[in-house]
Short mmCIF file of C-alpha atoms in Angstrom, two decimals:
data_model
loop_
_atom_site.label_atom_id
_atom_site.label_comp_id
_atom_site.label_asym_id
_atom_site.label_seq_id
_atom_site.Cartn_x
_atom_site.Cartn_y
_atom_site.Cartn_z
CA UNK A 1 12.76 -2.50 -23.40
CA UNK A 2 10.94 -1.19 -20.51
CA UNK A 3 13.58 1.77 -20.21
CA UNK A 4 12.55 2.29 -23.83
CA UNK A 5 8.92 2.36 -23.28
CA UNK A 6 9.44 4.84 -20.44
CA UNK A 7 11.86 7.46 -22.28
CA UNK A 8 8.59 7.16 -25.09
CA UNK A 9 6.20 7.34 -22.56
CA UNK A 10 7.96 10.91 -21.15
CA UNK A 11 8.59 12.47 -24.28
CA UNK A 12 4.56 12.30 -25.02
CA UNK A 13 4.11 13.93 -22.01
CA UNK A 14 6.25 16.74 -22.63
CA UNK A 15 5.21 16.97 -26.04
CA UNK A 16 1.51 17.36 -24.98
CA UNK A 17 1.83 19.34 -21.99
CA UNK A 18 0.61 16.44 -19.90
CA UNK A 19 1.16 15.20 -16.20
CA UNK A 20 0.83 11.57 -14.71
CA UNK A 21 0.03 11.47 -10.86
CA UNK A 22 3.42 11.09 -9.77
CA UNK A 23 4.24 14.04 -12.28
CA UNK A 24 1.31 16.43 -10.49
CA UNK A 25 3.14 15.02 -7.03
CA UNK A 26 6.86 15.55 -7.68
CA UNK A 27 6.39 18.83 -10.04
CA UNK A 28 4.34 19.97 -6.94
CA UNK A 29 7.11 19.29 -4.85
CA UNK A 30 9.78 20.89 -7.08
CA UNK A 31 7.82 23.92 -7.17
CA UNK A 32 7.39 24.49 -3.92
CA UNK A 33 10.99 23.83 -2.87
CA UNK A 34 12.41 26.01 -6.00
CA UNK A 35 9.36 29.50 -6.05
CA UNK A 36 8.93 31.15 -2.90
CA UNK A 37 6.17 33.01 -3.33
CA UNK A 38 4.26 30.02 -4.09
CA UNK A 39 5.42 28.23 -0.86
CA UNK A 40 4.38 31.35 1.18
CA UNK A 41 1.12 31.68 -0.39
CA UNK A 42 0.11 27.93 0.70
CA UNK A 43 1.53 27.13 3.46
CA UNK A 44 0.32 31.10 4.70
CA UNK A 45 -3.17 29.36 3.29
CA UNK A 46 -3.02 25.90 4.92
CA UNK A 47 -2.79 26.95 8.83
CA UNK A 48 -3.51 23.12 10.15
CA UNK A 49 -3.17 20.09 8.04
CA UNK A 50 -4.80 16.56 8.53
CA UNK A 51 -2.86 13.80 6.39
CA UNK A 52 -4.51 10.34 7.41
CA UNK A 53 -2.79 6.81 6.39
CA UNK A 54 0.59 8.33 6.85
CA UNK A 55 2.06 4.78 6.94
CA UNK A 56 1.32 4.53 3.40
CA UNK A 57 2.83 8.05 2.05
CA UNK A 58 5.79 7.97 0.05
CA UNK A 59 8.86 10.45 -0.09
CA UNK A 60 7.25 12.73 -2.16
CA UNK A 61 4.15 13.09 -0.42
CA UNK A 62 6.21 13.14 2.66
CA UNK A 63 8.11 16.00 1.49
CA UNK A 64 4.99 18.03 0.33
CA UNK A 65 3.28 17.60 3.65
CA UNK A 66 6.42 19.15 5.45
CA UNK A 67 6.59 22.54 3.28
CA UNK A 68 3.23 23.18 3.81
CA UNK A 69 2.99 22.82 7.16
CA UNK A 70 6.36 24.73 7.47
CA UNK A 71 4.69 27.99 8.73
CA UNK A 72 2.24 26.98 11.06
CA UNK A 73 3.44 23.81 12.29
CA UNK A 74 -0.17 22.08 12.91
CA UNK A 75 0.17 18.94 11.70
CA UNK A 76 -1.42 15.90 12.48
CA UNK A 77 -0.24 12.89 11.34
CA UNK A 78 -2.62 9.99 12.07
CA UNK A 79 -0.94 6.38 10.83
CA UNK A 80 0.06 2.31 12.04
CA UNK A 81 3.37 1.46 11.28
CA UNK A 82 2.00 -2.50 11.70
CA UNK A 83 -0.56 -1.53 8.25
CA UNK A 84 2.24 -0.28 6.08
CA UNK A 85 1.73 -2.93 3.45
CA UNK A 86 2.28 -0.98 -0.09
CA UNK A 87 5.74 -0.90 -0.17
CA UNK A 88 5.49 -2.09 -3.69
CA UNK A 89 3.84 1.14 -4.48
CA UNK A 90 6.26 3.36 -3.04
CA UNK A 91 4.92 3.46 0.12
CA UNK A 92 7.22 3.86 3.51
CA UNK A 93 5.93 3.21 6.98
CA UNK A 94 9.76 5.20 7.74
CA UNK A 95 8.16 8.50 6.79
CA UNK A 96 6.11 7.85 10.40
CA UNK A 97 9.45 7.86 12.16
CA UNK A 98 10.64 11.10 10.08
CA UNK A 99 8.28 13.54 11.48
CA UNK A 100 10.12 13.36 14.75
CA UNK A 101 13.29 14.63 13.17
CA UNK A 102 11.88 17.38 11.24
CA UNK A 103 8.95 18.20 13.99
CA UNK A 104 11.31 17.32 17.42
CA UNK A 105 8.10 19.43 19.43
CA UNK A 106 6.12 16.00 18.27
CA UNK A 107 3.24 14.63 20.43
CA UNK A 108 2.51 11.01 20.12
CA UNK A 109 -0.84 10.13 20.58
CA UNK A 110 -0.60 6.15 21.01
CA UNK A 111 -4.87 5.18 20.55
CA UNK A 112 -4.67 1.38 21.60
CA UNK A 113 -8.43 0.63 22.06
CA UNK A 114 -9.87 -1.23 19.43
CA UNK A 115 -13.33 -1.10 18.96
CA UNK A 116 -13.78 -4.15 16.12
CA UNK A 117 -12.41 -7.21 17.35
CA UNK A 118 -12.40 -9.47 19.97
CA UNK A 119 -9.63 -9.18 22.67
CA UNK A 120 -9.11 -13.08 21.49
CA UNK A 121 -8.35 -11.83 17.77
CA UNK A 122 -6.43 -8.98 18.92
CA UNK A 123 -4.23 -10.99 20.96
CA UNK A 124 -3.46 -13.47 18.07
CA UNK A 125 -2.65 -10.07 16.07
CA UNK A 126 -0.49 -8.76 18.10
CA UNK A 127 1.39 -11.90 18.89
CA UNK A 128 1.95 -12.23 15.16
CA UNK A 129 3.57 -8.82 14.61
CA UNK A 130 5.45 -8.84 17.39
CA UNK A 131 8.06 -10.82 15.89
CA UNK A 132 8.84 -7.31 14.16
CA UNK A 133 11.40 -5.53 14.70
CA UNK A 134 12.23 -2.73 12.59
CA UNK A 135 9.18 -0.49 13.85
CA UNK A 136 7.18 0.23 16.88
CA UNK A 137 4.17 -1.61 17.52
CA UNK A 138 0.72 -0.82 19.16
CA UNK A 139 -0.50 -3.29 21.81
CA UNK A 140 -4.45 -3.41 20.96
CA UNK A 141 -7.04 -4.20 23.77
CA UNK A 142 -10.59 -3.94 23.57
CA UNK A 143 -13.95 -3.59 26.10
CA UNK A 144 -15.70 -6.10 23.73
CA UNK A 145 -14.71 -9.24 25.77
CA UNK A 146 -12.26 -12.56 25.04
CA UNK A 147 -14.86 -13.98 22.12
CA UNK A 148 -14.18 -17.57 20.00
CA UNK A 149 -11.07 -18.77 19.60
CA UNK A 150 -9.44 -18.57 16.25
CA UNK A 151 -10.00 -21.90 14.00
CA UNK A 152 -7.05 -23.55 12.27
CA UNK A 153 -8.46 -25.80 9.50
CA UNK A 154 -5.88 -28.45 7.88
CA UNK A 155 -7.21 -29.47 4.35
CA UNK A 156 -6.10 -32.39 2.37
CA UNK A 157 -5.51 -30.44 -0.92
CA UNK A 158 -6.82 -26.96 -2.07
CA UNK A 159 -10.29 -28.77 -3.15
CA UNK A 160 -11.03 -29.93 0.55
CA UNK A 161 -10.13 -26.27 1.45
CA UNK A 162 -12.47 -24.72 -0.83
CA UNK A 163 -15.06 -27.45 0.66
CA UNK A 164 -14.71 -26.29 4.03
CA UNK A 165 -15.37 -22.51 2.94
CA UNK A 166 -18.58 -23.47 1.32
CA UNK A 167 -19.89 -26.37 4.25
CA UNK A 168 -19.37 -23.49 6.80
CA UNK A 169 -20.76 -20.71 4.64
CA UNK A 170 -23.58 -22.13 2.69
CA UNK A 171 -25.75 -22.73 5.73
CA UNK A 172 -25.94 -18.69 6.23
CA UNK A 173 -28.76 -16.31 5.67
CA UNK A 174 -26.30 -13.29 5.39
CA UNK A 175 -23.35 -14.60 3.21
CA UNK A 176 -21.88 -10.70 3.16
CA UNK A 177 -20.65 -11.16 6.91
CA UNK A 178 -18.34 -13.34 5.26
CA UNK A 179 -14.77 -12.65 3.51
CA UNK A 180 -12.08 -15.31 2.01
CA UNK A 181 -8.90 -13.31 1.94
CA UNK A 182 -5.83 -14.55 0.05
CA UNK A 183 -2.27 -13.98 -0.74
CA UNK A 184 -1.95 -14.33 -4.16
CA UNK A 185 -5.02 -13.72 -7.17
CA UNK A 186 -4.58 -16.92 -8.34
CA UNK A 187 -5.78 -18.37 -5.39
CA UNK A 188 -8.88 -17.24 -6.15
CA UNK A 189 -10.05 -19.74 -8.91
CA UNK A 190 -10.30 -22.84 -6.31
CA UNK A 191 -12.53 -20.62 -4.55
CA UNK A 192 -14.41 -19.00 -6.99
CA UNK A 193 -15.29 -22.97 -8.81
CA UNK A 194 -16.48 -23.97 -5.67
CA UNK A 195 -18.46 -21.13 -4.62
CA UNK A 196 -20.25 -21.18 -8.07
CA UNK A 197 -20.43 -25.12 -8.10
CA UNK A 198 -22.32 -24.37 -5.02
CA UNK A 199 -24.51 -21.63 -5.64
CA UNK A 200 -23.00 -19.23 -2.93
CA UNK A 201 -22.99 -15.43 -4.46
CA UNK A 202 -19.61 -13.63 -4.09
CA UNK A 203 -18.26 -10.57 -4.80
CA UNK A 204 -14.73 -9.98 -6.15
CA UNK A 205 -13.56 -6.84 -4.24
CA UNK A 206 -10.32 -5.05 -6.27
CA UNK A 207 -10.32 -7.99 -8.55
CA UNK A 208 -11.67 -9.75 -11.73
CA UNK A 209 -13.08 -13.69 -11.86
CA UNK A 210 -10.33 -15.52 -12.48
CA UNK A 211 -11.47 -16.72 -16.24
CA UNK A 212 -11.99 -13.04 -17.01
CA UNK A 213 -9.11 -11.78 -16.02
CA UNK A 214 -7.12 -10.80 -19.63
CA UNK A 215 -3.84 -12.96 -19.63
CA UNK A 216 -6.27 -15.92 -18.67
CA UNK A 217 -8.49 -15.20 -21.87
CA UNK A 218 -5.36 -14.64 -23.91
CA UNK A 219 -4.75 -18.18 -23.17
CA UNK A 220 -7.94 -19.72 -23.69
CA UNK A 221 -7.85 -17.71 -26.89
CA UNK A 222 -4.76 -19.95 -28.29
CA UNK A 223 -6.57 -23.09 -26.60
CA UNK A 224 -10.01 -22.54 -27.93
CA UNK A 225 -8.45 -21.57 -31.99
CA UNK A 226 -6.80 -25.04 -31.33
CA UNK A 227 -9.92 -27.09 -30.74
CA UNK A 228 -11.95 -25.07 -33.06
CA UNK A 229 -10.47 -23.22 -36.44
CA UNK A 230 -13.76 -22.06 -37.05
CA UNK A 231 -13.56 -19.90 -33.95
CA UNK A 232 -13.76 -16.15 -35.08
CA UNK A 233 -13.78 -13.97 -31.65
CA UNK A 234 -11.19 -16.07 -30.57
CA UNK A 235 -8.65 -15.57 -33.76
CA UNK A 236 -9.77 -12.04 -33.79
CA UNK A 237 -8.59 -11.88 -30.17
CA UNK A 238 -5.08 -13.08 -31.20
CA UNK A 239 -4.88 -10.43 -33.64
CA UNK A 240 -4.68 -8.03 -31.03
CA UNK A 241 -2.50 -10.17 -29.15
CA UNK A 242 0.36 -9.49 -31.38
CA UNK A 243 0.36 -10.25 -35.39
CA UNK A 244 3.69 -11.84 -35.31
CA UNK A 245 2.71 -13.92 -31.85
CA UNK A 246 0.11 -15.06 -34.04
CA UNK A 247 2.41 -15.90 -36.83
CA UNK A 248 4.63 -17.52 -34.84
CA UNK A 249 1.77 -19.90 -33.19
CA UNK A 250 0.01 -20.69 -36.82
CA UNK A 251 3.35 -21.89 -38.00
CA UNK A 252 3.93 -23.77 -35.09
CA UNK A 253 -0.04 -24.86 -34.85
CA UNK A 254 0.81 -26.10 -38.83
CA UNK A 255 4.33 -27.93 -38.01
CA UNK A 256 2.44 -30.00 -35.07
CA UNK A 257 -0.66 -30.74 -35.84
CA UNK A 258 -0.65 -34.36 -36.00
CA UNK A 259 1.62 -34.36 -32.40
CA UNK A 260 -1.33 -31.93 -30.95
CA UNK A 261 -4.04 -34.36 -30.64
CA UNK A 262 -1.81 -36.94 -27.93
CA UNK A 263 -0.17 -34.01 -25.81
CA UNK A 264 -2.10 -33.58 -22.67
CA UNK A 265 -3.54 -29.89 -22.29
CA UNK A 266 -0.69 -28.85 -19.75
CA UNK A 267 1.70 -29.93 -22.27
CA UNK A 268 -0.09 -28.02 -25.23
CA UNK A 269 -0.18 -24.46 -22.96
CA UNK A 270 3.04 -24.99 -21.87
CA UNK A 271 4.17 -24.81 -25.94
CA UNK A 272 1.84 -22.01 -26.20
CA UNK A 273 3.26 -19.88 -23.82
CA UNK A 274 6.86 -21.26 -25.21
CA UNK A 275 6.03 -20.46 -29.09
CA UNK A 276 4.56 -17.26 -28.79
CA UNK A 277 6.60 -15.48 -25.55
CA UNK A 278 3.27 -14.75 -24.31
CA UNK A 279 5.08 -14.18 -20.89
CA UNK A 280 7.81 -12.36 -21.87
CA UNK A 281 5.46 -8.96 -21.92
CA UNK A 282 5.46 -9.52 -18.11
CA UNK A 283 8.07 -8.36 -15.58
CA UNK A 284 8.25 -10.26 -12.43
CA UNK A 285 9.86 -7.23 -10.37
CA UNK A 286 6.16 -5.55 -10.95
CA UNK A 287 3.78 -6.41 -8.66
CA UNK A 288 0.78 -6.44 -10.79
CA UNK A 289 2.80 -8.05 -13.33
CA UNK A 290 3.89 -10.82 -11.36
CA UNK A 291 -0.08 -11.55 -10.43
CA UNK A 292 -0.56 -11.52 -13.78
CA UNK A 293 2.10 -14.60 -14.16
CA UNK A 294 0.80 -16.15 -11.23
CA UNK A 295 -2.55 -16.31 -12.81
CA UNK A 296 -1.50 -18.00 -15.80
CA UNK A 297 0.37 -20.17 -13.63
CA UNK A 298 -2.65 -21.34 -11.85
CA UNK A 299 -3.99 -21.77 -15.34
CA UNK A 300 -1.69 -24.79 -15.26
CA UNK A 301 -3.25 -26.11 -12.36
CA UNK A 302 -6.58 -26.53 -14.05
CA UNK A 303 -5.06 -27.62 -17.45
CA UNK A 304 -3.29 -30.51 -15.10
CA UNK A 305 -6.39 -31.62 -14.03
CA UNK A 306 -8.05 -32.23 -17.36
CA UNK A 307 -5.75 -33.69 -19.73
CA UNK A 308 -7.86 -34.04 -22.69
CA UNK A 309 -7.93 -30.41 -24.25
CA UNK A 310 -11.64 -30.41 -24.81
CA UNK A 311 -12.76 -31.95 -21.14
CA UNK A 312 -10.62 -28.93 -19.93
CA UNK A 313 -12.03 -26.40 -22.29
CA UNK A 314 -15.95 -27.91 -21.28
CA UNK A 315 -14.76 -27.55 -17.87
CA UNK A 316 -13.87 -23.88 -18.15
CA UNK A 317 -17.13 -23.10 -20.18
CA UNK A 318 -19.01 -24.88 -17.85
CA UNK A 319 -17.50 -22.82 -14.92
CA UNK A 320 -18.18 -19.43 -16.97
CA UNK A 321 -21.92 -20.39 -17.58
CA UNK A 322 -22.90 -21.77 -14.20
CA UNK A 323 -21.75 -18.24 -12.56
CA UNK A 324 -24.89 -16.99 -11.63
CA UNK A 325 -23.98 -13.49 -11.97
CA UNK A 326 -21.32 -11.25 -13.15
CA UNK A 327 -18.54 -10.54 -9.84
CA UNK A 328 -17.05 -7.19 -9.74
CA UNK A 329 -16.45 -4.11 -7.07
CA UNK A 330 -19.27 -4.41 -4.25
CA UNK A 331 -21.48 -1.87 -4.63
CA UNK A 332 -22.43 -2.52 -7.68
CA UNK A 333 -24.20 -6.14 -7.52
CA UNK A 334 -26.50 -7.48 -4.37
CA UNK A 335 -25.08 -6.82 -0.86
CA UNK A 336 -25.78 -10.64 0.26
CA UNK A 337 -22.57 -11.64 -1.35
CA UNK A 338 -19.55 -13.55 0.53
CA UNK A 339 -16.48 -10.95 -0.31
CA UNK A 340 -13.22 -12.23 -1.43
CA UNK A 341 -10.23 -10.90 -2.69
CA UNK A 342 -6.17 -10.13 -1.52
CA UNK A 343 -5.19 -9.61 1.76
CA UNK A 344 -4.12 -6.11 0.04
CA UNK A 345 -7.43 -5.06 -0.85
CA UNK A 346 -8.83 -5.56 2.25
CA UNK A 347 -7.24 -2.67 4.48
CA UNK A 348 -10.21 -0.63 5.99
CA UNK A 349 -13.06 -3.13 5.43
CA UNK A 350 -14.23 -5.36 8.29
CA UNK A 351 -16.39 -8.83 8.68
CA UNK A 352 -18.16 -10.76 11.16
CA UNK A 353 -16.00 -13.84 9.70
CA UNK A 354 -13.09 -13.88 7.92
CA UNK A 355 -11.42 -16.56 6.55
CA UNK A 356 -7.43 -16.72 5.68
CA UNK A 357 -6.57 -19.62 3.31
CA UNK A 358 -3.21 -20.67 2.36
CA UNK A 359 -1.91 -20.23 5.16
CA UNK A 360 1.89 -22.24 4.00
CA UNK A 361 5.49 -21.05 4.18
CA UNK A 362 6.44 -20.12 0.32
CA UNK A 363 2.60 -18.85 -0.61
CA UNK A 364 2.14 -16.56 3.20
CA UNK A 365 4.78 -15.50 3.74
CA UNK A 366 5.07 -15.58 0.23
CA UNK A 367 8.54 -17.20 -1.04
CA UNK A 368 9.58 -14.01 -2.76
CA UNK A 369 9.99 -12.09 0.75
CA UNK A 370 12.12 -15.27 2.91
CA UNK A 371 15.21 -13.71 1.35
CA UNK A 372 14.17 -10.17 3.06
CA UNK A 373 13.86 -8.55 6.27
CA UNK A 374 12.03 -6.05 5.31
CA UNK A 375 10.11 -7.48 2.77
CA UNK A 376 9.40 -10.55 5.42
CA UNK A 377 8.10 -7.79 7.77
CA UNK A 378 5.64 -7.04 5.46
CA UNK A 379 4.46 -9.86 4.93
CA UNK A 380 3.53 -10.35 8.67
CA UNK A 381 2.15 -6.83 8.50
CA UNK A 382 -0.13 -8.12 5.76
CA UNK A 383 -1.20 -11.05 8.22
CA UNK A 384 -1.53 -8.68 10.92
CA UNK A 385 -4.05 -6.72 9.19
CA UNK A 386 -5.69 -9.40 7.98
CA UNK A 387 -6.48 -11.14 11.15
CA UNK A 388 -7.90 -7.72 12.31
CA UNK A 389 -10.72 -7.23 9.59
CA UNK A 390 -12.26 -9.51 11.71
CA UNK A 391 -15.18 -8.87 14.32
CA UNK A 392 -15.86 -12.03 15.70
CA UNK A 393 -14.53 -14.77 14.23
CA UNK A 394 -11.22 -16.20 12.25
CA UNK A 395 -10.84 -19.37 10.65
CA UNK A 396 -7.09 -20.18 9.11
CA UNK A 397 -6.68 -22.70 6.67
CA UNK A 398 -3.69 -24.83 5.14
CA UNK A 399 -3.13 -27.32 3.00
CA UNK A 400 -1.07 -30.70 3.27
CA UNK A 401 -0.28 -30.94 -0.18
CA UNK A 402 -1.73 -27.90 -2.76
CA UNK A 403 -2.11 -28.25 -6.74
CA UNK A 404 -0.45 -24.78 -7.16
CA UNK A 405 0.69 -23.58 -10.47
CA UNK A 406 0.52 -27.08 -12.05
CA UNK A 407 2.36 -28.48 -9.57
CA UNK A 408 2.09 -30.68 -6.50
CA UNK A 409 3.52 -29.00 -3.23
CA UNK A 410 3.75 -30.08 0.38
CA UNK A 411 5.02 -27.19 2.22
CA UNK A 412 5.19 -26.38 6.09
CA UNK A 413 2.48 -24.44 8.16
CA UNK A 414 2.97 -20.92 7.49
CA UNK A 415 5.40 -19.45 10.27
CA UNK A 416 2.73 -16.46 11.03
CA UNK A 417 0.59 -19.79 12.78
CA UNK A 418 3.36 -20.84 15.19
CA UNK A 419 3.66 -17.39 16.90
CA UNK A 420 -0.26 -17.78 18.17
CA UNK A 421 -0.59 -18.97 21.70
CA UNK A 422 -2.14 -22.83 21.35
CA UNK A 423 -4.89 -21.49 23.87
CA UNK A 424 -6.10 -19.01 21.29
CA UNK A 425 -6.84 -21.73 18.88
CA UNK A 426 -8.79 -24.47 17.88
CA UNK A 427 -7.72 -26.91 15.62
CA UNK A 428 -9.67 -28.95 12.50
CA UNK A 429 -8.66 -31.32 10.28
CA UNK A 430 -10.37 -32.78 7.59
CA UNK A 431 -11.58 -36.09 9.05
CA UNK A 432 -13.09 -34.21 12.30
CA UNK A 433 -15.21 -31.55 10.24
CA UNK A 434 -18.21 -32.33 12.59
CA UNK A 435 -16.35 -30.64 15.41
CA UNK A 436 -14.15 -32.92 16.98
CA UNK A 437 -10.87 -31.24 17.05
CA UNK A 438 -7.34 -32.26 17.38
#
């Protein structure tokens, strides 16, 4: 199917004379490899060349930035193999360790001073990714002085969790030195209910709220035509949904209705999603894709928690009309917001405090990558760089048992936690909040 789609999707192209970006990149590539005169005239144009990020390049833009700077040879390369964390996207931090073999007259600038953190965070950062292997690593040091230890808070459950972010946060006058970072979208809807709940403005940086993120309404859609017939914008949304999704789930709505009003709301999405293949449009092996099933996932997780389909749809309306304001990119709404969002979006942004939640073998490092040395590498890349957006302080958090996609789990601290030096930390559980620590 997706093969299909693609062939499709390439023929309009051609037909209309059109490029994608990776079209304008590899065409660009092609042409300067296959014409000559065209190489000449811009790499004869382009006497020094500046590529930052070069971590995150992948082999085409690798191979671009070598024929033009193939005449004059001033390149300057400026990357961290320990923040190559979009391998998903094409991205190889490898590229780093190609220049040597195509540039052998190489100078390697190592620039080890850090001028963010605390040498207490930087030490916890580089203890983490030195369990690494496959690529050098920089040893960071900074002027700025040991600092606060880093905080390891154990919660109960994902609702004491979300607790401790707001009694730590809500006491603030400037809530925007604050970000909640996160492996996985879904974990922002514990967050986000809480935050709301408690009247503490956040911004949702790369991101959408969690019950306005599309696959969410597409499933409050089927929910909400359930409870109410009468409901218009919601049929009309199913419509575009798919016409024979919606036949499907009519039929099915018709066959059960009597069965309907005992089944417990998890039970009633669950035959949702199983009647209509809502999740079949979604292919794990795609990144976004696969947040997109972890969202609806977590959906679960509130459907398990109200059983009665109407206290769960309240709930979620109630949620959606206490926000006190619409979330989005910062910039665009009131600075004096906390910031969350992935560990992802947060390369290049820094905080006063941040705060890493989740912290629990199977969700960071997430389960997908425990297979994988490479793709575990990343994921302590991804910790690495998220320990380092902040200035002064770090607060980890973990779970004893987590309501995760419908489900109760109890898994182990995440590994990234064990490779910090006990003297770096401090440790909080939930029955010494006051301060008393372990």
């Amino acid at each position: 199917m997706a093969a299909a789609i693609f062939r499709e999707y390439d023929r309009l192209l051609t037909k209309f004379s059109a490029l994608d970006f990776d079209d304008l990149l590899l065409n660009t590539v092609r042409l300067l490899q296959n014409d000559k005169p065209t190489l000449n005239k811009y790499r004869q144009q382009f006497e020094s060349i500046l590529v930052d990020e070069y971590q995150d390049t992948n082999k085409a833009q690798y191979e671009l930035t070598k024929l033009l700077s193939s005449r004059w040879r001033n390149l300057t390369a400026v990357g961290d193999f320990s923040q190559s964390i979009y391998s998903w996207r094409g991205a190889d931090y490898r590229n780093l360790m190609r220049l040597k073999e195509n540039f052998p007259d190489l100078t390697i600038i190592n620039l080890e001073q850090n001028y963010r953190s605390t040498q207490n965070i930087l030490t916890a950062a580089n203890q983490v990714i030195a369990k690494n292997t496959l690529h050098p690593i920089l040893n960071l040091w900074t002027k700025a002085g040991a600092g606060q230890k880093l905080a390891i808070y154990e919660a109960r459950d994902e609702k004491d969790e979300a607790d401790f972010l707001v009694q730590l946060i809500k006491a603030a006058k400037n809530f925007n030195q604050f970000a909640v970072l996160y492996r996985t979208n879904a974990q922002s809807r514990a967050v986000e209910e809480a935050f709301i709940k408690s009247g503490i403005p956040y911004v949702l940086v790369g991101g959408t709220r969690f019950y306005g993120r599309k696959e969410i309404k597409d499933c409050l859609a089927y929910l909400r035509f359930l409870s109410n017939k009468k409901d218009t914008i919601s049929y009309e949304r199913l419509e575009k949904i798919g016409q024979r999704q919606l036949n499907r789930f009519l039929e099915w709505e018709e066959d059960n209705r009597q069965q309907l009003l005992t089944l417990p709301t998890r039970k009633i999405l669950d035959q949702v999603l199983k009647v209509t293949n809502y999740l079949d449009r979604f292919d794990p092996k795609d990144e976004a894709d696969l947040m997109r099933l972890e969202n609806v996932k977590e959906l679960t997780t509130v459907a398990h928690e109200f059983p009665q389909l109407q206290e769960f749809l309240e709930n979620v309306a109630l949620v959606e009309q206490s926000d006190p304001a619409p979330h989005g990119v910062r910039g665009k709404y009131p600075d004096n917001a906390v910031t969350l969002m992935t560990l992802h979006a947060s390369k290049g942004l820094e905080f006063d405090t941040v705060f890493l939640i989740g912290m629990e073998e199977g969700l960071f490092p997430h389960s997908r990558s425990l297979m994988s040395r490479d793709e575990l590498e990343e994921e302590r890349r991804l910790c690495y760089v998220g320990i380092t957006r902040a200035k002064t302080k770090v607060y980890f958090s973990h779970s004893l048992r987590r309501l995760y996609f419908g489900q109760y789990s109890s898994n182990s601290v995440s590994r990234f936690l064990a490779d910090i030096d006990s003297n770096l930390l401090e440790l909080i559980n939930a029955y010494s909040r006051s301060g008393r620590h372990r």
